[in-house]
Amino acid sequence: MSLTYIQSFVAVAEEGHVGRAARKLHLTQPPLSRHILALEDELGTRLFERTPRGMKLLPAGEVFLSHARRILAEVDIAIERTKGPGTGGR
Amino acid sequence: MSLTYIQSFVAVAEEGHVGRAARKLHLTQPPLSRHILALEDELGTRLFERTPRGMKLLPAGEVFLSHARRILAEVDIAIERTKGPGTGGR
DNA sequence: GCGATCCAATGCTGTCTCGGTATCGGGTTC
DNA sequence: GAACCCGATACCGAGACAGCATTGGATCGC
């Protein structure tokens, strides 16, 4: 599990498209595709249904998505709170 | 930022000792020391005070610690919830 | 039906990250 | 002041990872 992979997952879930998400993340399609496969492998579950039009979130994917967003948000908060107030940031 | 580094940080904070935390994580002392330095660099703040006895958490470190624990807990929950119920895990 | 098109997945390669070993430098203890 | 304990750094080799090129499957247009 890695924060990078979680970010990739969220981007693909939001775009419904590996290629499009890749551009958004300044990556190319193959590594992003592998991120999703790695996550699915680690979780032991398919997160997306592969359709000719792109990637469609499966129920397990929706569950993971909500947690993924929370995790990323927590990380942002942690960074902000730590570097910000107590340290003479602003 | 990486989950591995966050785990390292929590271990060092709990042990008050890089070497001891390293053993706990099945790592050696140098990489663990680098994890902490990398985090401090990324956050732009010292998280620990280096003493002759080990590592003492600074205020910024305590702030980050509480968030770090929450992040790791969220990840665990995400994994459990995703692989577990909705998917026929059991 | 067949070529064109769009999608994700895979094979391969170069690079960069990361962990381990060895060593250093500072500070304390006796 | 020599031994000891601590984290930090230099260096090196292995593994991870991104990118390029290509494949394979499904749909669309003619």
Short mmCIF file of C-alpha atoms (C1' of nucleotides) in Angstrom, two decimals:
data_model
loop_
_atom_site.label_atom_id
_atom_site.label_comp_id
_atom_site.label_asym_id
_atom_site.label_seq_id
_atom_site.Cartn_x
_atom_site.Cartn_y
_atom_site.Cartn_z
CA MET A 1 0.00 0.00 0.00
CA SER A 2 1.29 3.42 -0.83
CA LEU A 3 -0.09 6.93 -0.84
CA THR A 4 0.88 7.26 -4.48
CA TYR A 5 -1.26 4.28 -5.40
CA ILE A 6 -4.15 5.65 -3.40
CA GLN A 7 -3.89 8.95 -5.26
CA SER A 8 -3.84 7.07 -8.53
CA PHE A 9 -6.91 5.15 -7.55
CA VAL A 10 -8.85 8.26 -6.63
CA ALA A 11 -7.90 9.93 -9.89
CA VAL A 12 -9.02 6.94 -11.96
CA ALA A 13 -12.23 6.67 -9.98
CA GLU A 14 -12.98 10.33 -10.59
CA GLU A 15 -12.10 10.31 -14.26
CA GLY A 16 -13.45 6.88 -15.08
CA HIS A 17 -10.48 6.61 -17.36
CA VAL A 18 -6.92 5.46 -16.85
CA GLY A 19 -5.48 7.55 -19.67
CA ARG A 20 -7.23 10.70 -18.59
CA ALA A 21 -6.30 10.22 -14.95
CA ALA A 22 -2.72 9.69 -16.04
CA ARG A 23 -2.61 13.06 -17.74
CA LYS A 24 -4.11 14.66 -14.67
CA LEU A 25 -1.39 13.15 -12.51
CA HIS A 26 1.40 13.91 -14.98
CA LEU A 27 2.01 10.26 -15.51
CA THR A 28 1.54 7.89 -18.42
CA GLN A 29 -1.10 5.24 -18.72
CA PRO A 30 0.92 2.06 -18.10
CA PRO A 31 2.23 2.81 -14.62
CA LEU A 32 -1.17 4.07 -13.58
CA SER A 33 -2.77 0.89 -14.85
CA ARG A 34 -0.27 -1.06 -12.79
CA HIS A 35 -1.06 0.97 -9.69
CA ILE A 36 -4.67 -0.09 -9.90
CA LEU A 37 -3.75 -3.71 -10.53
CA ALA A 38 -1.40 -3.65 -7.57
CA LEU A 39 -4.10 -2.26 -5.31
CA GLU A 40 -6.60 -4.83 -6.49
CA ASP A 41 -4.03 -7.50 -5.91
CA GLU A 42 -3.23 -6.30 -2.40
CA LEU A 43 -6.87 -5.99 -1.48
CA GLY A 44 -7.75 -9.27 -3.14
CA THR A 45 -10.69 -7.64 -4.89
CA ARG A 46 -11.54 -6.03 -8.18
CA LEU A 47 -12.12 -2.32 -7.66
CA PHE A 48 -13.13 -1.46 -11.22
CA GLU A 49 -15.02 -3.10 -13.99
CA ARG A 50 -13.15 -2.73 -17.27
CA THR A 51 -15.47 -1.59 -20.01
CA PRO A 52 -14.75 -0.54 -23.58
CA ARG A 53 -15.46 3.00 -22.44
CA GLY A 54 -13.17 3.01 -19.44
CA MET A 55 -13.20 2.03 -15.80
CA LYS A 56 -16.41 1.66 -13.86
CA LEU A 57 -16.28 1.58 -10.08
CA LEU A 58 -17.44 -1.68 -8.50
CA PRO A 59 -19.03 -1.77 -5.04
CA ALA A 60 -15.73 -2.65 -3.40
CA GLY A 61 -14.21 0.26 -5.28
CA GLU A 62 -16.76 2.66 -3.90
CA VAL A 63 -16.05 1.49 -0.38
CA PHE A 64 -12.36 1.98 -0.89
CA LEU A 65 -12.86 5.34 -2.55
CA SER A 66 -14.45 6.93 0.46
CA HIS A 67 -11.66 5.69 2.69
CA ALA A 68 -9.03 6.72 0.18
CA ARG A 69 -10.31 10.28 0.11
CA ARG A 70 -10.30 10.44 3.87
CA ILE A 71 -6.74 9.13 4.05
CA LEU A 72 -5.46 11.70 1.57
CA ALA A 73 -7.31 14.44 3.39
CA GLU A 74 -5.80 13.35 6.70
CA VAL A 75 -2.35 13.48 5.19
CA ASP A 76 -2.91 17.01 3.95
CA ILE A 77 -4.16 18.06 7.34
CA ALA A 78 -1.21 16.43 9.07
CA ILE A 79 1.23 18.30 6.85
CA GLU A 80 -0.53 21.59 7.25
CA ARG A 81 -0.93 21.37 11.00
CA THR A 82 2.61 20.25 11.56
CA LYS A 83 4.46 22.67 9.39
CA GLY A 84 2.09 25.48 10.09
CA PRO A 85 1.28 26.71 13.57
CA GLY A 86 3.60 25.18 16.14
CA THR A 87 6.69 25.89 14.16
CA GLY A 88 6.59 29.51 13.31
CA GLY A 89 5.37 28.75 9.80
CA ARG A 90 3.30 31.88 9.17
CA MET B 1 5.40 11.62 1.95
CA SER B 2 4.97 7.91 2.25
CA LEU B 3 3.16 5.51 4.54
CA THR B 4 6.41 3.73 5.22
CA TYR B 5 7.98 6.90 6.52
CA ILE B 6 4.97 7.59 8.67
CA GLN B 7 5.23 4.13 10.18
CA SER B 8 8.90 4.74 10.83
CA PHE B 9 8.14 8.00 12.52
CA VAL B 10 5.55 6.47 14.82
CA ALA B 11 7.91 3.68 15.79
CA VAL B 12 10.72 6.10 16.62
CA ALA B 13 8.35 8.31 18.55
CA GLU B 14 7.14 5.35 20.58
CA GLU B 15 10.57 3.92 21.24
CA GLY B 16 12.41 7.19 21.65
CA HIS B 17 15.22 5.45 19.88
CA VAL B 18 16.13 5.02 16.25
CA GLY B 19 18.02 1.79 16.75
CA ARG B 20 15.31 0.19 18.84
CA ALA B 21 12.57 1.27 16.46
CA ALA B 22 14.59 -0.17 13.62
CA ARG B 23 14.67 -3.57 15.24
CA LYS B 24 10.95 -3.38 15.85
CA LEU B 25 10.35 -2.66 12.16
CA HIS B 26 12.82 -5.27 10.94
CA LEU B 27 15.02 -2.59 9.48
CA THR B 28 18.44 -1.24 10.32
CA GLN B 29 19.22 2.09 11.89
CA PRO B 30 20.51 4.07 8.87
CA PRO B 31 17.43 3.88 6.63
CA LEU B 32 15.21 4.63 9.56
CA SER B 33 17.30 7.66 10.42
CA ARG B 34 16.90 8.79 6.83
CA HIS B 35 13.13 8.38 7.00
CA ILE B 36 12.96 10.79 9.88
CA LEU B 37 15.27 13.26 8.18
CA ALA B 38 13.20 13.05 5.00
CA LEU B 39 10.00 13.73 6.91
CA GLU B 40 11.55 16.65 8.72
CA ASP B 41 12.80 17.99 5.44
CA GLU B 42 9.42 17.65 3.76
CA LEU B 43 7.62 19.23 6.68
CA GLY B 44 10.25 21.91 7.04
CA THR B 45 10.40 21.28 10.77
CA ARG B 46 12.38 19.32 13.28
CA LEU B 47 10.19 16.58 14.74
CA PHE B 48 12.67 15.26 17.26
CA GLU B 49 15.33 16.66 19.45
CA ARG B 50 18.48 14.57 19.25
CA THR B 51 19.81 13.84 22.67
CA PRO B 52 22.67 11.62 23.74
CA ARG B 53 20.04 9.23 25.04
CA GLY B 54 17.94 9.08 21.90
CA MET B 55 15.15 10.99 20.19
CA LYS B 56 12.87 13.26 22.12
CA LEU B 57 9.64 14.38 20.50
CA LEU B 58 9.38 18.10 19.87
CA PRO B 59 6.01 19.91 19.89
CA ALA B 60 5.75 19.68 16.11
CA GLY B 61 6.48 15.98 16.42
CA GLU B 62 3.66 15.49 18.87
CA VAL B 63 1.27 17.21 16.53
CA PHE B 64 2.39 15.04 13.67
CA LEU B 65 2.28 11.91 15.79
CA SER B 66 -1.41 12.15 16.50
CA HIS B 67 -2.16 12.64 12.81
CA ALA B 68 0.22 9.87 11.83
CA ARG B 69 -1.55 7.39 14.07
CA ARG B 70 -4.88 8.36 12.63
CA ILE B 71 -3.63 7.99 9.06
CA LEU B 72 -2.27 4.52 9.70
CA ALA B 73 -5.49 3.53 11.42
CA GLU B 74 -7.52 4.79 8.47
CA VAL B 75 -5.44 2.74 6.10
CA ASP B 76 -6.03 -0.37 8.14
CA ILE B 77 -9.73 0.29 8.20
CA ALA B 78 -9.81 0.92 4.46
CA ILE B 79 -8.13 -2.38 3.76
CA GLU B 80 -10.32 -4.31 6.13
CA ARG B 81 -13.58 -2.80 4.94
CA THR B 82 -12.73 -3.18 1.29
CA LYS B 83 -11.46 -6.69 1.27
CA GLY B 84 -13.87 -7.85 3.89
CA PRO B 85 -17.64 -7.49 3.69
CA GLY B 86 -18.74 -6.24 0.33
CA THR B 87 -16.69 -8.68 -1.59
CA GLY B 88 -17.35 -12.08 -0.17
CA GLY B 89 -14.10 -11.98 1.75
CA ARG B 90 -15.20 -14.37 4.49
"C1'" DG C 1 -17.31 -8.07 -42.68
"C1'" DC C 2 -13.15 -5.24 -42.34
"C1'" DG C 3 -10.33 -1.46 -41.20
"C1'" DA C 4 -10.01 2.34 -37.93
"C1'" DT C 5 -10.35 3.67 -33.33
"C1'" DC C 6 -10.29 3.66 -28.37
"C1'" DC C 7 -9.45 1.39 -24.25
"C1'" DA C 8 -6.53 -1.08 -20.59
"C1'" DA C 9 -2.79 -4.58 -20.06
"C1'" DT C 10 1.90 -6.27 -20.79
"C1'" DG C 11 7.06 -6.77 -22.20
"C1'" DC C 12 11.06 -4.50 -21.89
"C1'" DT C 13 14.60 -1.15 -20.54
"C1'" DG C 14 16.86 2.64 -18.10
"C1'" DT C 15 16.81 5.17 -13.98
"C1'" DC C 16 16.13 6.22 -9.50
"C1'" DT C 17 14.89 4.95 -4.94
"C1'" DC C 18 15.92 2.52 -0.97
"C1'" DG C 19 17.99 -0.68 2.35
"C1'" DG C 20 22.36 -2.66 4.18
"C1'" DT C 21 27.34 -2.36 5.52
"C1'" DA C 22 30.84 0.30 7.16
"C1'" DT C 23 32.22 4.46 9.14
"C1'" DC C 24 32.05 8.94 11.17
"C1'" DG C 25 31.23 12.61 14.76
"C1'" DG C 26 29.32 14.24 18.95
"C1'" DG C 27 28.34 13.59 23.76
"C1'" DT C 28 28.44 11.08 28.10
"C1'" DT C 29 30.59 8.03 31.55
"C1'" DC C 30 34.08 6.13 34.39
"C1'" DG D 1 41.17 10.34 27.84
"C1'" DA D 2 39.49 5.82 26.42
"C1'" DA D 3 35.44 3.24 25.91
"C1'" DC D 4 30.75 3.48 24.87
"C1'" DC D 5 26.21 4.81 23.04
"C1'" DC D 6 23.75 7.52 20.08
"C1'" DG D 7 22.23 9.30 15.33
"C1'" DA D 8 24.15 10.85 10.70
"C1'" DT D 9 26.62 10.04 6.42
"C1'" DA D 10 29.29 7.64 2.38
"C1'" DC D 11 28.98 4.17 -0.53
"C1'" DC D 12 27.17 0.27 -3.03
"C1'" DG D 13 24.01 -3.24 -4.89
"C1'" DA D 14 19.23 -4.80 -5.51
"C1'" DG D 15 14.64 -3.85 -6.32
"C1'" DA D 16 10.89 -0.67 -7.63
"C1'" DC D 17 9.09 2.23 -10.84
"C1'" DA D 18 8.15 5.23 -14.93
"C1'" DG D 19 8.19 5.50 -19.85
"C1'" DC D 20 8.15 3.57 -24.60
"C1'" DA D 21 6.43 0.36 -27.61
"C1'" DT D 22 3.25 -3.05 -28.39
"C1'" DT D 23 -0.56 -6.25 -27.67
"C1'" DG D 24 -5.35 -7.76 -27.21
"C1'" DG D 25 -10.16 -6.90 -26.87
"C1'" DA D 26 -14.34 -4.33 -28.01
"C1'" DT D 27 -16.92 -0.84 -30.56
"C1'" DC D 28 -17.89 2.11 -34.56
"C1'" DG D 29 -18.09 3.55 -39.45
"C1'" DC D 30 -18.23 2.39 -44.09
#
